[in-house]
Coordinates of C-alpha atoms in Angstrom, one line a residue:
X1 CA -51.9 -32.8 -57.9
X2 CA -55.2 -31.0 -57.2
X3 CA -55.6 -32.7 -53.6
X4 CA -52.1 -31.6 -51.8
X5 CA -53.0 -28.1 -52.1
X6 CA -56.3 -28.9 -50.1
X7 CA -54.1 -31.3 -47.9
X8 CA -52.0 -28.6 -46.9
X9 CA -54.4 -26.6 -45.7
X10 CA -55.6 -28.6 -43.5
X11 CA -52.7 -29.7 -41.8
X12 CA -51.9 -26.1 -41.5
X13 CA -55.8 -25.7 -40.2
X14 CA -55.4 -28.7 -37.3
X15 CA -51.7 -28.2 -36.8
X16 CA -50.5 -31.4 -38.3
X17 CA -47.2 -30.8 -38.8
X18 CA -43.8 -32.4 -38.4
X19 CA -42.0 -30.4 -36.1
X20 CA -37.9 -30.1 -37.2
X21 CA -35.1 -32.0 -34.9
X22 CA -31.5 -33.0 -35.0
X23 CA -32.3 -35.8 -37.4
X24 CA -34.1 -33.9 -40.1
X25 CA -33.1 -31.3 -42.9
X26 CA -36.5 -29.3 -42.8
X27 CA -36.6 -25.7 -40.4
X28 CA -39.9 -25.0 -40.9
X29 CA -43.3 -26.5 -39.8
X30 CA -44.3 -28.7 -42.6
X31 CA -47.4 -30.6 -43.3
X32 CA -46.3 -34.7 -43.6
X33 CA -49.0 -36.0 -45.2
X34 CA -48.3 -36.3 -48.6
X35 CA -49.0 -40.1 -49.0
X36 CA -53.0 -39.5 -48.7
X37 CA -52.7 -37.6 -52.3
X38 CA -50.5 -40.5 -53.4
X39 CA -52.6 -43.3 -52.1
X40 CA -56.0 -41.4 -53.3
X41 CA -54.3 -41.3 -57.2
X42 CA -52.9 -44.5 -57.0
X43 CA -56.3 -46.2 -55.7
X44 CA -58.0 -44.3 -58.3
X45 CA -56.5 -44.9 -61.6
X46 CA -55.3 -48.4 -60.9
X47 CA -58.8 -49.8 -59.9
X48 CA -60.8 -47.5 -62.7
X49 CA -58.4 -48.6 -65.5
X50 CA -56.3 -51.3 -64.3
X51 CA -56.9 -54.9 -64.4
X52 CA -56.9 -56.4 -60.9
X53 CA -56.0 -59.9 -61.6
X54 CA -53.0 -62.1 -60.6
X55 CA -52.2 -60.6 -57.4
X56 CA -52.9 -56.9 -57.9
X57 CA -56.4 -57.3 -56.1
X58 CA -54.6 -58.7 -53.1
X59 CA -51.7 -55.9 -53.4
X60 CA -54.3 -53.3 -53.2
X61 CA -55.5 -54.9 -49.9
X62 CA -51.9 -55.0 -48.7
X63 CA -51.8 -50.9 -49.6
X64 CA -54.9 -50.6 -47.7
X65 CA -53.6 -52.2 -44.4
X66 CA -50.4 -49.9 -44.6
X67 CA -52.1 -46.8 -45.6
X68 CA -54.2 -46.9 -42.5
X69 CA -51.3 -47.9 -39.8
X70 CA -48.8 -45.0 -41.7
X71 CA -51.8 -42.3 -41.2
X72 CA -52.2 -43.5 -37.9
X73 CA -48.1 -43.3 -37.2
X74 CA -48.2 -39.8 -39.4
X75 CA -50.8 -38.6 -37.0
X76 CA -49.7 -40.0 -33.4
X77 CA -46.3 -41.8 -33.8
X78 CA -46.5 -45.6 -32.9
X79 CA -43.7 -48.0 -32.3
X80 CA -42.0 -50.1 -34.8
X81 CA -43.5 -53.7 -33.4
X82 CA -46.6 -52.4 -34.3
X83 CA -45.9 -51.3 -37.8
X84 CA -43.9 -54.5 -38.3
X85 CA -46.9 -56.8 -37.1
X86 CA -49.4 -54.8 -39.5
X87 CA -46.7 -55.8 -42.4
X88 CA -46.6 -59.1 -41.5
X89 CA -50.0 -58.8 -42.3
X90 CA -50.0 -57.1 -45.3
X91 CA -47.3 -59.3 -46.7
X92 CA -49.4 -62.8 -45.9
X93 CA -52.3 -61.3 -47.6
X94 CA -50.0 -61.0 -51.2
X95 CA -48.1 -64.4 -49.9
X96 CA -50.6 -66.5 -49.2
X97 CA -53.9 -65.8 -51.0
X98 CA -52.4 -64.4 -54.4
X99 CA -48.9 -66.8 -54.2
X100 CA -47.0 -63.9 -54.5
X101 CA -43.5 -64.9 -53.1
X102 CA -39.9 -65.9 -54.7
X103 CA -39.3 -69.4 -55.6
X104 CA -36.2 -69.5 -57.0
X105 CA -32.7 -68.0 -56.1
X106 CA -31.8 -69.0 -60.0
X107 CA -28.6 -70.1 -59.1
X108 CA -27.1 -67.4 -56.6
X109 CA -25.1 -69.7 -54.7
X110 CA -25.6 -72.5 -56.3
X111 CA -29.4 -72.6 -54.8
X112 CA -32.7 -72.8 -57.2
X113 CA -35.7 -73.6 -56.1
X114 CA -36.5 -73.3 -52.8
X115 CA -38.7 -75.2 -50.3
X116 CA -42.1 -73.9 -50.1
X117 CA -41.0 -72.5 -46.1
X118 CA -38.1 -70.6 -47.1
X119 CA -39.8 -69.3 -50.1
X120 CA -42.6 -67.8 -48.0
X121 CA -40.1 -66.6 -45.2
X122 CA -37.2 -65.1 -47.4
X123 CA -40.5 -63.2 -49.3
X124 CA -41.3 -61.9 -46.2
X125 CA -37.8 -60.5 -45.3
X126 CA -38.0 -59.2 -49.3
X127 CA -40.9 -57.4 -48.8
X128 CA -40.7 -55.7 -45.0
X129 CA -37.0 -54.7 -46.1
X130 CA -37.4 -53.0 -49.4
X131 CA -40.7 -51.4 -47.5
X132 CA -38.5 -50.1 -45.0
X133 CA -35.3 -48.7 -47.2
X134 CA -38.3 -46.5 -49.3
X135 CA -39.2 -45.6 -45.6
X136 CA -35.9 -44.8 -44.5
X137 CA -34.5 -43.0 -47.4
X138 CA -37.5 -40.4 -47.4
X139 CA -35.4 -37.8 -45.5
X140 CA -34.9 -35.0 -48.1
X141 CA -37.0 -32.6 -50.0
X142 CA -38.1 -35.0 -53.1
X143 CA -35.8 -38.0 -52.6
X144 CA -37.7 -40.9 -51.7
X145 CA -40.2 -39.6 -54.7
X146 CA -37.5 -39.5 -56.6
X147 CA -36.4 -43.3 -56.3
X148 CA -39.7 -44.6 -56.7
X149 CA -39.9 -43.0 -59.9
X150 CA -37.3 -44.2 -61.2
X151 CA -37.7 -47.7 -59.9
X152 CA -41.3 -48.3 -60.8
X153 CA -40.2 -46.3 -64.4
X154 CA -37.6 -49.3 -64.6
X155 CA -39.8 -52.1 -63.6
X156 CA -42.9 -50.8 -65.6
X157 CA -41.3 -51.1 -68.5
X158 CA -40.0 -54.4 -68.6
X159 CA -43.4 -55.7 -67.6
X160 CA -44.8 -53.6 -70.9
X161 CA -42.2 -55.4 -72.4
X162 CA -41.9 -58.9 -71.4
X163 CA -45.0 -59.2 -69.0
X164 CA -47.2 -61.6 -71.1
X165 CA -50.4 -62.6 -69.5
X166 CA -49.5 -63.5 -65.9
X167 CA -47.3 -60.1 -65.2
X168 CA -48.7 -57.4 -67.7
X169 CA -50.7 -56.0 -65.5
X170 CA -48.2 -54.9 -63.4
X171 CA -47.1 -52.6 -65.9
X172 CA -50.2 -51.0 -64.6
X173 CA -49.7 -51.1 -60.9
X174 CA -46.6 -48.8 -62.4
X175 CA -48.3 -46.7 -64.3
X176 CA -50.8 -45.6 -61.7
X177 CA -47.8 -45.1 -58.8
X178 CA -46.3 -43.2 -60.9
X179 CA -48.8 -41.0 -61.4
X180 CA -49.4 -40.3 -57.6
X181 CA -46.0 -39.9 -57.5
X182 CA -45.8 -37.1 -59.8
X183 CA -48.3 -35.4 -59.2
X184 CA -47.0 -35.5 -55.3
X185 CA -43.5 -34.4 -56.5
X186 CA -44.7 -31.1 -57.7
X187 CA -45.0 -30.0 -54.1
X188 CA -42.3 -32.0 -52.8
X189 CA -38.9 -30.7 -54.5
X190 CA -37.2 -28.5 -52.8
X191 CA -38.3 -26.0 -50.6
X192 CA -40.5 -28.7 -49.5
X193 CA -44.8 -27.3 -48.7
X194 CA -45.3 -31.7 -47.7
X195 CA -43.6 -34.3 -46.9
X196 CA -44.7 -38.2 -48.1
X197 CA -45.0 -39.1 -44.6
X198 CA -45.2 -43.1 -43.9
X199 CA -48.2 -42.7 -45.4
X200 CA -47.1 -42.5 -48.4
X201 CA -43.4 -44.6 -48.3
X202 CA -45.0 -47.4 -46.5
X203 CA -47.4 -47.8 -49.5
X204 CA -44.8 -46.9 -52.3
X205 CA -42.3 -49.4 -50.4
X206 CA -44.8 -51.9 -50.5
X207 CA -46.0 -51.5 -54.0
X208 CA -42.0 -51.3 -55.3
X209 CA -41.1 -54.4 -53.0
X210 CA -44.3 -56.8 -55.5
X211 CA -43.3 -54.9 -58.2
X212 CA -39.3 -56.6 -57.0
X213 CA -40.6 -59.7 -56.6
X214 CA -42.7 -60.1 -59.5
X215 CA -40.0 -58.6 -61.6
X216 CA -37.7 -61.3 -60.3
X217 CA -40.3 -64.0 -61.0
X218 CA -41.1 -63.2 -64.5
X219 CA -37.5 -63.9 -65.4
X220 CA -37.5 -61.4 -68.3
X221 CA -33.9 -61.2 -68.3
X222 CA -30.9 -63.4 -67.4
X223 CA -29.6 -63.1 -63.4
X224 CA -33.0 -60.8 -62.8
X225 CA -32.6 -61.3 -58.6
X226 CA -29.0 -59.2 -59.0
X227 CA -30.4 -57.3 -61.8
X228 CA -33.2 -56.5 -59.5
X229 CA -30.7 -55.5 -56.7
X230 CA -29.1 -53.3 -58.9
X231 CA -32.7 -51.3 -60.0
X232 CA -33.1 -50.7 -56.0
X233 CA -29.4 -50.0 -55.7
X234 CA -29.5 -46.2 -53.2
X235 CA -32.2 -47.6 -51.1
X236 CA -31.0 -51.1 -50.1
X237 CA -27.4 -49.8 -49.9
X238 CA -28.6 -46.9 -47.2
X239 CA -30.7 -49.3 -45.4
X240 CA -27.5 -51.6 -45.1
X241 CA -24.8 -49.2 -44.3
X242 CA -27.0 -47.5 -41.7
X243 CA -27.8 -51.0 -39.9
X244 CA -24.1 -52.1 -40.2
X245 CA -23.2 -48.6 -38.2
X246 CA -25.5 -49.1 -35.9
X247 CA -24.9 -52.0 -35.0
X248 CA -20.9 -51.6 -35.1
X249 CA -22.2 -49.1 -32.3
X250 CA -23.9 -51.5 -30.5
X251 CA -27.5 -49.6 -31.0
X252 CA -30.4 -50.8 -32.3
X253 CA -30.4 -50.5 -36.3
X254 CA -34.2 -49.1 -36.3
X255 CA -32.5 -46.1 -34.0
X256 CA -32.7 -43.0 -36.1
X257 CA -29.5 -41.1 -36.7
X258 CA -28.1 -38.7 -39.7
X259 CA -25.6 -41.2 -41.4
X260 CA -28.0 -41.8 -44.1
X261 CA -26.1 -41.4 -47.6
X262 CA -28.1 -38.3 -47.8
X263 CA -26.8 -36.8 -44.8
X264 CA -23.5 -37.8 -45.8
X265 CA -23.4 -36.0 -49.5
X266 CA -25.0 -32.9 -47.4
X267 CA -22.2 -32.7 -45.3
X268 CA -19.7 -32.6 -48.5
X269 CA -21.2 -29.3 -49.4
X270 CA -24.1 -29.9 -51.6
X271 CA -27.5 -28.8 -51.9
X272 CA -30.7 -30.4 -51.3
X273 CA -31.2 -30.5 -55.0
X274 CA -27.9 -31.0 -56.1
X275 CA -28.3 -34.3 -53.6
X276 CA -31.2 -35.8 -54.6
X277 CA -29.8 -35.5 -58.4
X278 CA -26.5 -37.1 -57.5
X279 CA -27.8 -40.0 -55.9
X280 CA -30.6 -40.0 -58.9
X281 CA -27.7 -40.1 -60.8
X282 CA -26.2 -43.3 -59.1
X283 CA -29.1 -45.2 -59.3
X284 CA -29.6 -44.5 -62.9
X285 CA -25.9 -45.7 -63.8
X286 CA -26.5 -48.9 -61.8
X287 CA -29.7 -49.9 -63.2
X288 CA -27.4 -49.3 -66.8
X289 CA -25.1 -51.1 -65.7
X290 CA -27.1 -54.5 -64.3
X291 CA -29.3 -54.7 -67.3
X292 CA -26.4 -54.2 -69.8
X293 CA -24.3 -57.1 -68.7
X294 CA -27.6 -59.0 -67.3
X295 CA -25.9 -61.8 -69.5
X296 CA -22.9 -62.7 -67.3
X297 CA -24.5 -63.9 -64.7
X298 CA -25.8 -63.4 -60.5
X299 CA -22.2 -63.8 -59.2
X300 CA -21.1 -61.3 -61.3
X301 CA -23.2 -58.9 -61.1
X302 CA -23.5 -59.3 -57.0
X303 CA -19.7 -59.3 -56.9
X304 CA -19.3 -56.2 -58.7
X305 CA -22.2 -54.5 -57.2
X306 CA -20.3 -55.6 -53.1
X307 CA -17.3 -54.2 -54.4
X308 CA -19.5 -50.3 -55.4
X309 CA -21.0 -50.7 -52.2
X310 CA -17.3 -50.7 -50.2
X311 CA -15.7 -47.9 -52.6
X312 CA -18.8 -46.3 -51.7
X313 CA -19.0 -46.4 -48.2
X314 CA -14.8 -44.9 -48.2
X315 CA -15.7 -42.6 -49.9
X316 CA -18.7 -41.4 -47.7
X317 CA -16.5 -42.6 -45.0
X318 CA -13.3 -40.4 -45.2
X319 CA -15.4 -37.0 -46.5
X320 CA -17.3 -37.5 -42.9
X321 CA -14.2 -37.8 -41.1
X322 CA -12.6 -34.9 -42.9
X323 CA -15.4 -32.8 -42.0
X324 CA -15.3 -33.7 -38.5
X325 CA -11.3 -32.6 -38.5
X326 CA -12.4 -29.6 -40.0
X327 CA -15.1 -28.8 -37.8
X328 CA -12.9 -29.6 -35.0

């Protein structure tokens, strides 16, 4: 909280701004590096107070190698094969030298344990994806703040709860994230003085995306990999829906566009605010919903979650093509 101010002064100072396009919300000039005040508080608290055993030592080293290729693409944009590369290596630091990976599907499709290959390469398609839908759902004032707070709130607490000695720490890594992330929020709602930046979503994406897989591992609570689709529901749906699009288009799915849910709810007729709360709103009633009938099982809960996903995308579907009517 008391470094943005300073951070915004100078970007203002050596012009480091994001400049507004057809694909953003923002008019104005506006200082995108937000992440540096939520990596600085993150870093801070969690290796002052935290404990840095079973994993968390290696995830800080995984936050380090992000922090310093999102600066660099906050600063002078770089392409995605390079960011991807520098996640590879992130994520084989947490894989490989603090076993950090899912080894069971628990039963989702009739599949448990899994071969020690798959386990590593589906970990790594866990972790660069839910890095990548905190990435890609930072396009409004306070959004992508706003998820992580409530998905970090979510997982925190059930590894208060249930953690024991191999996960309680983790509770921790929660904690301190969501620190930075409030304190980073109070200059992030809407109008906007900073933006997160990748700075700042690669490292949140990163941290919620161990925090996932850990969660999943622990096994606190019956189905956890569908409970713990349901706690990410807004991102991973966004990241999905926008790939499917673009692809149905025959463009590449990292091509940037304004179909993002976000975009969509705009276009409705809502506020910036009134947005962010909505889909705050959706991914609250979701995480309810997973953890309250956790008992009946990953099929289930999958199935029922596919079939919000499709009533979903109608209804985003047909309010876009009634606008375009109207506009036309």
């Amino acid at each position: 909280m008391f470094a943005v101010p300073s951070i915004i002064y100078v970007a203002h100072l050596k012009n480091i701004l994001d400049q507004p396009n057809k694909r953003t919300v923002h008019e104005s000039l506006t200082p995108r590096l937000g992440g540096l005040a939520v990596f600085a508080g993150f870093m801070s608290a969690l290796t002052i107070f935290g404990n840095l055993n079973n994993g968390v030592q290696q995830l800080l080293a995984g936050c380090i190698i992000l922090f310093f290729i999102g600066l660099k693409d906050d600063l002078v944009t770089i392409s995605a094969f390079k960011k991807f590369i520098v996640q590879l290596l992130a994520s084989g630091v947490v894989m490989v030298i603090a076993d950090i990976r899912i080894t069971s599907f628990q039963g989702i499709f009739g599949i448990n344990e899994l071969p020690v290959g798959v386990s590593y390469a589906f970990s790594f398609l866990v972790i660069v994806g839910i890095t990548n839908a905190i990435n890609l759902i930072d396009g409004l004032d306070g959004l992508a703040g706003t998820m992580v707070l409530i998905i970090a709130s979510t997982f925190g607490w059930f590894f208060y709860q249930y953690g024991g000695p191999l996960f309680e720490n983790f509770a921790f890594v929660a904690v301190c994230l969501l620190g930075g992330i409030m304190g980073f929020l109070r200059y992030n709602f809407h109008k906007a003085t900073i933006f997160m930046g990748d700075t700042g979503s690669l490292v949140c994406g990163f941290i919620i995306s161990i925090l996932t897989i850990q969660f999943i591992e622990m096994r606190a609570v019956p189905s956890s990999p569908s409970v713990a689709l349901g706690i990410l529901f807004v991102p991973l749906f966004d990241t999905l829906r926008v790939s499917l699009i673009r692809i149905s288009k025959g463009i590449s799915p990292f091509s940037p566009d304004k179909n993002h849910i976000h975009h969509c709810i705009l276009g409705m007729g809502f506020r910036q605010i009134s947005t962010v709360v909505i889909l705050a709103i959706i991914n609250i009633f979701v995480i309810l919903f997973v953890i309250r009938f956790a008992d009946l099982g990953n099929q289930y809960i999958i199935t029922v979650l596919l079939g919000f996903s499709v009533i979903l995308s109608i209804i985003l579907g047909v309010y876009r093509v009634k606008r375009t009517q109207t506009v036309t």
